[in-house]
Amino acid sequence: MGLGRFARHRLVSPWRPVAAWLGLIFVLSSIPTLGSGGSDEFRLDSRSVAHVAIFMVLGFVTLRGFIITRARRPEWWTLVFGLLIAVADEIHQAFVPGRSPSVLDIGMDAVGLCIGMVVWRQIASRVKRLARPRAAGSSAAPS
């Protein structure tokens, strides 16, 4: 009979944002002249910020996926998955005219992954705190 509708939705839905974001990363990596123009210093800074930002979102949505599917050690899996994607992205860029792989980019990607995981944990902890019912008697009734 297979998985029920709820089970399928629970397993597939958390990974849709990850798949969409991976598609965006691939498309951006396929653009030959992305990041060209301007001074070398500005280009390095803007590219570094772009790598951090793009992989921050990847870290966020990937950690979310692992947590929703109740993976053990979700941060570890997010970091491993994200670094594999970062390495694959740099290898892919070696075959795109005008682009070249860079170990520095992988480092920036790792920073972004970690920031994304921290942001997810901060938001999740605040949401959990807000959702926690208040103790009976801690709130004063209006008079």
mmCIF file with all atom_site columns, C-alpha atoms in Angstrom:
data_model
loop_
_atom_site.group_PDB
_atom_site.id
_atom_site.type_symbol
_atom_site.label_atom_id
_atom_site.label_alt_id
_atom_site.label_comp_id
_atom_site.label_asym_id
_atom_site.label_entity_id
_atom_site.label_seq_id
_atom_site.pdbx_PDB_ins_code
_atom_site.Cartn_x
_atom_site.Cartn_y
_atom_site.Cartn_z
_atom_site.occupancy
_atom_site.B_iso_or_equiv
_atom_site.pdbx_formal_charge
_atom_site.auth_seq_id
_atom_site.auth_comp_id
_atom_site.auth_asym_id
_atom_site.auth_atom_id
_atom_site.pdbx_PDB_model_num
ATOM 1   C CA . MET A 1 1   ? 0.000  0.000  0.000   1.00 0.00 ? 1   MET A CA 1
ATOM 2   C CA . GLY A 1 2   ? 2.902  2.409  0.568   1.00 0.00 ? 2   GLY A CA 1
ATOM 3   C CA . LEU A 1 3   ? 3.109  5.554  2.601   1.00 0.00 ? 3   LEU A CA 1
ATOM 4   C CA . GLY A 1 4   ? -0.070 7.335  3.500   1.00 0.00 ? 4   GLY A CA 1
ATOM 5   C CA . ARG A 1 5   ? -0.705 10.884 2.361   1.00 0.00 ? 5   ARG A CA 1
ATOM 6   C CA . PHE A 1 6   ? 0.344  12.382 5.711   1.00 0.00 ? 6   PHE A CA 1
ATOM 7   C CA . ALA A 1 7   ? 3.575  10.371 5.884   1.00 0.00 ? 7   ALA A CA 1
ATOM 8   C CA . ARG A 1 8   ? 4.525  11.276 2.310   1.00 0.00 ? 8   ARG A CA 1
ATOM 9   C CA . HIS A 1 9   ? 3.818  14.952 2.938   1.00 0.00 ? 9   HIS A CA 1
ATOM 10  C CA . ARG A 1 10  ? 5.819  14.909 6.172   1.00 0.00 ? 10  ARG A CA 1
ATOM 11  C CA . LEU A 1 11  ? 8.872  13.390 4.449   1.00 0.00 ? 11  LEU A CA 1
ATOM 12  C CA . VAL A 1 12  ? 8.805  15.280 1.161   1.00 0.00 ? 12  VAL A CA 1
ATOM 13  C CA . SER A 1 13  ? 7.592  18.743 2.100   1.00 0.00 ? 13  SER A CA 1
ATOM 14  C CA . PRO A 1 14  ? 10.564 19.712 4.321   1.00 0.00 ? 14  PRO A CA 1
ATOM 15  C CA . TRP A 1 15  ? 12.953 19.038 1.443   1.00 0.00 ? 15  TRP A CA 1
ATOM 16  C CA . ARG A 1 16  ? 11.188 21.119 -1.219  1.00 0.00 ? 16  ARG A CA 1
ATOM 17  C CA . PRO A 1 17  ? 12.856 24.379 -0.121  1.00 0.00 ? 17  PRO A CA 1
ATOM 18  C CA . VAL A 1 18  ? 16.226 22.600 -0.105  1.00 0.00 ? 18  VAL A CA 1
ATOM 19  C CA . ALA A 1 19  ? 15.680 21.289 -3.645  1.00 0.00 ? 19  ALA A CA 1
ATOM 20  C CA . ALA A 1 20  ? 14.560 24.717 -4.866  1.00 0.00 ? 20  ALA A CA 1
ATOM 21  C CA . TRP A 1 21  ? 17.568 26.422 -3.278  1.00 0.00 ? 21  TRP A CA 1
ATOM 22  C CA . LEU A 1 22  ? 19.964 23.851 -4.757  1.00 0.00 ? 22  LEU A CA 1
ATOM 23  C CA . GLY A 1 23  ? 18.462 24.600 -8.160  1.00 0.00 ? 23  GLY A CA 1
ATOM 24  C CA . LEU A 1 24  ? 19.107 28.320 -7.654  1.00 0.00 ? 24  LEU A CA 1
ATOM 25  C CA . ILE A 1 25  ? 22.715 27.642 -6.609  1.00 0.00 ? 25  ILE A CA 1
ATOM 26  C CA . PHE A 1 26  ? 23.236 25.558 -9.759  1.00 0.00 ? 26  PHE A CA 1
ATOM 27  C CA . VAL A 1 27  ? 21.740 28.248 -12.002 1.00 0.00 ? 27  VAL A CA 1
ATOM 28  C CA . LEU A 1 28  ? 23.854 30.996 -10.425 1.00 0.00 ? 28  LEU A CA 1
ATOM 29  C CA . SER A 1 29  ? 26.991 28.860 -10.734 1.00 0.00 ? 29  SER A CA 1
ATOM 30  C CA . SER A 1 30  ? 26.267 28.335 -14.418 1.00 0.00 ? 30  SER A CA 1
ATOM 31  C CA . ILE A 1 31  ? 26.409 32.054 -15.265 1.00 0.00 ? 31  ILE A CA 1
ATOM 32  C CA . PRO A 1 32  ? 29.821 32.636 -16.880 1.00 0.00 ? 32  PRO A CA 1
ATOM 33  C CA . THR A 1 33  ? 30.255 36.312 -16.015 1.00 0.00 ? 33  THR A CA 1
ATOM 34  C CA . LEU A 1 34  ? 28.591 36.429 -12.607 1.00 0.00 ? 34  LEU A CA 1
ATOM 35  C CA . GLY A 1 35  ? 30.639 38.626 -10.301 1.00 0.00 ? 35  GLY A CA 1
ATOM 36  C CA . SER A 1 36  ? 32.752 40.219 -13.023 1.00 0.00 ? 36  SER A CA 1
ATOM 37  C CA . GLY A 1 37  ? 33.173 43.956 -13.317 1.00 0.00 ? 37  GLY A CA 1
ATOM 38  C CA . GLY A 1 38  ? 34.258 46.528 -10.779 1.00 0.00 ? 38  GLY A CA 1
ATOM 39  C CA . SER A 1 39  ? 37.515 46.562 -8.891  1.00 0.00 ? 39  SER A CA 1
ATOM 40  C CA . ASP A 1 40  ? 39.091 43.301 -7.741  1.00 0.00 ? 40  ASP A CA 1
ATOM 41  C CA . GLU A 1 41  ? 38.685 44.309 -4.091  1.00 0.00 ? 41  GLU A CA 1
ATOM 42  C CA . PHE A 1 42  ? 34.971 45.087 -4.482  1.00 0.00 ? 42  PHE A CA 1
ATOM 43  C CA . ARG A 1 43  ? 34.434 41.919 -6.507  1.00 0.00 ? 43  ARG A CA 1
ATOM 44  C CA . LEU A 1 44  ? 36.078 39.781 -3.800  1.00 0.00 ? 44  LEU A CA 1
ATOM 45  C CA . ASP A 1 45  ? 34.001 41.402 -1.056  1.00 0.00 ? 45  ASP A CA 1
ATOM 46  C CA . SER A 1 46  ? 30.691 41.171 -2.916  1.00 0.00 ? 46  SER A CA 1
ATOM 47  C CA . ARG A 1 47  ? 31.373 37.575 -3.959  1.00 0.00 ? 47  ARG A CA 1
ATOM 48  C CA . SER A 1 48  ? 32.227 36.633 -0.365  1.00 0.00 ? 48  SER A CA 1
ATOM 49  C CA . VAL A 1 49  ? 29.017 38.222 0.908   1.00 0.00 ? 49  VAL A CA 1
ATOM 50  C CA . ALA A 1 50  ? 27.051 36.452 -1.829  1.00 0.00 ? 50  ALA A CA 1
ATOM 51  C CA . HIS A 1 51  ? 28.581 33.072 -0.908  1.00 0.00 ? 51  HIS A CA 1
ATOM 52  C CA . VAL A 1 52  ? 27.810 33.591 2.786   1.00 0.00 ? 52  VAL A CA 1
ATOM 53  C CA . ALA A 1 53  ? 24.234 34.728 2.076   1.00 0.00 ? 53  ALA A CA 1
ATOM 54  C CA . ILE A 1 54  ? 23.417 31.939 -0.371  1.00 0.00 ? 54  ILE A CA 1
ATOM 55  C CA . PHE A 1 55  ? 24.805 29.218 1.881   1.00 0.00 ? 55  PHE A CA 1
ATOM 56  C CA . MET A 1 56  ? 23.216 30.800 4.960   1.00 0.00 ? 56  MET A CA 1
ATOM 57  C CA . VAL A 1 57  ? 19.824 30.131 3.385   1.00 0.00 ? 57  VAL A CA 1
ATOM 58  C CA . LEU A 1 58  ? 20.944 26.615 2.431   1.00 0.00 ? 58  LEU A CA 1
ATOM 59  C CA . GLY A 1 59  ? 22.015 25.966 6.041   1.00 0.00 ? 59  GLY A CA 1
ATOM 60  C CA . PHE A 1 60  ? 18.697 27.302 7.314   1.00 0.00 ? 60  PHE A CA 1
ATOM 61  C CA . VAL A 1 61  ? 16.427 25.233 5.039   1.00 0.00 ? 61  VAL A CA 1
ATOM 62  C CA . THR A 1 62  ? 18.595 22.103 5.294   1.00 0.00 ? 62  THR A CA 1
ATOM 63  C CA . LEU A 1 63  ? 18.683 22.150 9.099   1.00 0.00 ? 63  LEU A CA 1
ATOM 64  C CA . ARG A 1 64  ? 14.921 22.678 9.035   1.00 0.00 ? 64  ARG A CA 1
ATOM 65  C CA . GLY A 1 65  ? 14.547 19.606 6.824   1.00 0.00 ? 65  GLY A CA 1
ATOM 66  C CA . PHE A 1 66  ? 16.700 17.419 9.041   1.00 0.00 ? 66  PHE A CA 1
ATOM 67  C CA . ILE A 1 67  ? 14.910 18.584 12.204  1.00 0.00 ? 67  ILE A CA 1
ATOM 68  C CA . ILE A 1 68  ? 11.420 18.083 10.766  1.00 0.00 ? 68  ILE A CA 1
ATOM 69  C CA . THR A 1 69  ? 12.330 14.573 9.602   1.00 0.00 ? 69  THR A CA 1
ATOM 70  C CA . ARG A 1 70  ? 13.834 13.946 13.056  1.00 0.00 ? 70  ARG A CA 1
ATOM 71  C CA . ALA A 1 71  ? 17.341 13.097 11.928  1.00 0.00 ? 71  ALA A CA 1
ATOM 72  C CA . ARG A 1 72  ? 19.859 12.405 14.646  1.00 0.00 ? 72  ARG A CA 1
ATOM 73  C CA . ARG A 1 73  ? 22.547 15.105 14.894  1.00 0.00 ? 73  ARG A CA 1
ATOM 74  C CA . PRO A 1 74  ? 20.852 17.480 12.409  1.00 0.00 ? 74  PRO A CA 1
ATOM 75  C CA . GLU A 1 75  ? 23.579 20.154 12.639  1.00 0.00 ? 75  GLU A CA 1
ATOM 76  C CA . TRP A 1 76  ? 26.270 17.634 11.753  1.00 0.00 ? 76  TRP A CA 1
ATOM 77  C CA . TRP A 1 77  ? 24.294 16.344 8.759   1.00 0.00 ? 77  TRP A CA 1
ATOM 78  C CA . THR A 1 78  ? 23.540 19.896 7.639   1.00 0.00 ? 78  THR A CA 1
ATOM 79  C CA . LEU A 1 79  ? 27.218 20.801 7.735   1.00 0.00 ? 79  LEU A CA 1
ATOM 80  C CA . VAL A 1 80  ? 28.282 17.631 5.878   1.00 0.00 ? 80  VAL A CA 1
ATOM 81  C CA . PHE A 1 81  ? 25.564 18.056 3.245   1.00 0.00 ? 81  PHE A CA 1
ATOM 82  C CA . GLY A 1 82  ? 26.291 21.771 2.826   1.00 0.00 ? 82  GLY A CA 1
ATOM 83  C CA . LEU A 1 83  ? 30.036 21.249 2.467   1.00 0.00 ? 83  LEU A CA 1
ATOM 84  C CA . LEU A 1 84  ? 29.476 18.518 -0.130  1.00 0.00 ? 84  LEU A CA 1
ATOM 85  C CA . ILE A 1 85  ? 27.298 20.977 -2.057  1.00 0.00 ? 85  ILE A CA 1
ATOM 86  C CA . ALA A 1 86  ? 29.961 23.698 -1.698  1.00 0.00 ? 86  ALA A CA 1
ATOM 87  C CA . VAL A 1 87  ? 32.661 21.392 -3.091  1.00 0.00 ? 87  VAL A CA 1
ATOM 88  C CA . ALA A 1 88  ? 30.375 20.201 -5.905  1.00 0.00 ? 88  ALA A CA 1
ATOM 89  C CA . ASP A 1 89  ? 29.561 23.834 -6.717  1.00 0.00 ? 89  ASP A CA 1
ATOM 90  C CA . GLU A 1 90  ? 33.251 24.714 -7.029  1.00 0.00 ? 90  GLU A CA 1
ATOM 91  C CA . ILE A 1 91  ? 33.901 21.654 -9.217  1.00 0.00 ? 91  ILE A CA 1
ATOM 92  C CA . HIS A 1 92  ? 30.949 22.684 -11.392 1.00 0.00 ? 92  HIS A CA 1
ATOM 93  C CA . GLN A 1 93  ? 32.425 26.185 -11.741 1.00 0.00 ? 93  GLN A CA 1
ATOM 94  C CA . ALA A 1 94  ? 35.658 24.678 -13.088 1.00 0.00 ? 94  ALA A CA 1
ATOM 95  C CA . PHE A 1 95  ? 33.677 23.729 -16.208 1.00 0.00 ? 95  PHE A CA 1
ATOM 96  C CA . VAL A 1 96  ? 31.918 27.088 -16.651 1.00 0.00 ? 96  VAL A CA 1
ATOM 97  C CA . PRO A 1 97  ? 33.764 29.535 -18.944 1.00 0.00 ? 97  PRO A CA 1
ATOM 98  C CA . GLY A 1 98  ? 34.907 32.615 -17.036 1.00 0.00 ? 98  GLY A CA 1
ATOM 99  C CA . ARG A 1 99  ? 34.550 30.922 -13.642 1.00 0.00 ? 99  ARG A CA 1
ATOM 100 C CA . SER A 1 100 ? 37.101 29.078 -11.551 1.00 0.00 ? 100 SER A CA 1
ATOM 101 C CA . PRO A 1 101 ? 36.980 27.022 -8.360  1.00 0.00 ? 101 PRO A CA 1
ATOM 102 C CA . SER A 1 102 ? 38.227 28.540 -5.111  1.00 0.00 ? 102 SER A CA 1
ATOM 103 C CA . VAL A 1 103 ? 38.954 27.084 -1.690  1.00 0.00 ? 103 VAL A CA 1
ATOM 104 C CA . LEU A 1 104 ? 38.184 30.524 -0.233  1.00 0.00 ? 104 LEU A CA 1
ATOM 105 C CA . ASP A 1 105 ? 34.646 30.230 -1.604  1.00 0.00 ? 105 ASP A CA 1
ATOM 106 C CA . ILE A 1 106 ? 34.188 26.903 0.195   1.00 0.00 ? 106 ILE A CA 1
ATOM 107 C CA . GLY A 1 107 ? 35.288 28.612 3.415   1.00 0.00 ? 107 GLY A CA 1
ATOM 108 C CA . MET A 1 108 ? 32.747 31.400 2.872   1.00 0.00 ? 108 MET A CA 1
ATOM 109 C CA . ASP A 1 109 ? 30.101 28.769 2.158   1.00 0.00 ? 109 ASP A CA 1
ATOM 110 C CA . ALA A 1 110 ? 30.921 27.034 5.466   1.00 0.00 ? 110 ALA A CA 1
ATOM 111 C CA . VAL A 1 111 ? 30.561 30.344 7.319   1.00 0.00 ? 111 VAL A CA 1
ATOM 112 C CA . GLY A 1 112 ? 27.171 30.851 5.672   1.00 0.00 ? 112 GLY A CA 1
ATOM 113 C CA . LEU A 1 113 ? 26.025 27.353 6.589   1.00 0.00 ? 113 LEU A CA 1
ATOM 114 C CA . CYS A 1 114 ? 26.910 27.930 10.243  1.00 0.00 ? 114 CYS A CA 1
ATOM 115 C CA . ILE A 1 115 ? 25.150 31.309 10.328  1.00 0.00 ? 115 ILE A CA 1
ATOM 116 C CA . GLY A 1 116 ? 22.039 29.746 8.777   1.00 0.00 ? 116 GLY A CA 1
ATOM 117 C CA . MET A 1 117 ? 22.008 26.999 11.406  1.00 0.00 ? 117 MET A CA 1
ATOM 118 C CA . VAL A 1 118 ? 22.386 29.536 14.236  1.00 0.00 ? 118 VAL A CA 1
ATOM 119 C CA . VAL A 1 119 ? 19.575 31.668 12.804  1.00 0.00 ? 119 VAL A CA 1
ATOM 120 C CA . TRP A 1 120 ? 17.301 28.596 12.557  1.00 0.00 ? 120 TRP A CA 1
ATOM 121 C CA . ARG A 1 121 ? 18.030 27.619 16.171  1.00 0.00 ? 121 ARG A CA 1
ATOM 122 C CA . GLN A 1 122 ? 17.414 31.186 17.406  1.00 0.00 ? 122 GLN A CA 1
ATOM 123 C CA . ILE A 1 123 ? 14.087 31.453 15.598  1.00 0.00 ? 123 ILE A CA 1
ATOM 124 C CA . ALA A 1 124 ? 13.000 27.956 16.673  1.00 0.00 ? 124 ALA A CA 1
ATOM 125 C CA . SER A 1 125 ? 13.837 28.668 20.306  1.00 0.00 ? 125 SER A CA 1
ATOM 126 C CA . ARG A 1 126 ? 11.883 31.948 20.278  1.00 0.00 ? 126 ARG A CA 1
ATOM 127 C CA . VAL A 1 127 ? 8.879  30.327 18.612  1.00 0.00 ? 127 VAL A CA 1
ATOM 128 C CA . LYS A 1 128 ? 8.992  27.510 21.159  1.00 0.00 ? 128 LYS A CA 1
ATOM 129 C CA . ARG A 1 129 ? 9.185  30.023 24.014  1.00 0.00 ? 129 ARG A CA 1
ATOM 130 C CA . LEU A 1 130 ? 6.213  31.973 22.646  1.00 0.00 ? 130 LEU A CA 1
ATOM 131 C CA . ALA A 1 131 ? 4.175  28.802 22.148  1.00 0.00 ? 131 ALA A CA 1
ATOM 132 C CA . ARG A 1 132 ? 4.816  27.571 25.707  1.00 0.00 ? 132 ARG A CA 1
ATOM 133 C CA . PRO A 1 133 ? 1.682  27.988 27.814  1.00 0.00 ? 133 PRO A CA 1
ATOM 134 C CA . ARG A 1 134 ? 2.027  30.413 30.679  1.00 0.00 ? 134 ARG A CA 1
ATOM 135 C CA . ALA A 1 135 ? 1.938  29.085 34.199  1.00 0.00 ? 135 ALA A CA 1
ATOM 136 C CA . ALA A 1 136 ? -1.531 29.329 35.778  1.00 0.00 ? 136 ALA A CA 1
ATOM 137 C CA . GLY A 1 137 ? -1.516 32.335 38.049  1.00 0.00 ? 137 GLY A CA 1
ATOM 138 C CA . SER A 1 138 ? 1.521  34.032 36.517  1.00 0.00 ? 138 SER A CA 1
ATOM 139 C CA . SER A 1 139 ? -0.678 36.294 34.460  1.00 0.00 ? 139 SER A CA 1
ATOM 140 C CA . ALA A 1 140 ? -2.832 38.772 36.259  1.00 0.00 ? 140 ALA A CA 1
ATOM 141 C CA . ALA A 1 141 ? -6.463 38.990 35.203  1.00 0.00 ? 141 ALA A CA 1
ATOM 142 C CA . PRO A 1 142 ? -7.585 42.451 34.099  1.00 0.00 ? 142 PRO A CA 1
ATOM 143 C CA . SER A 1 143 ? -9.786 44.189 36.652  1.00 0.00 ? 143 SER A CA 1
#
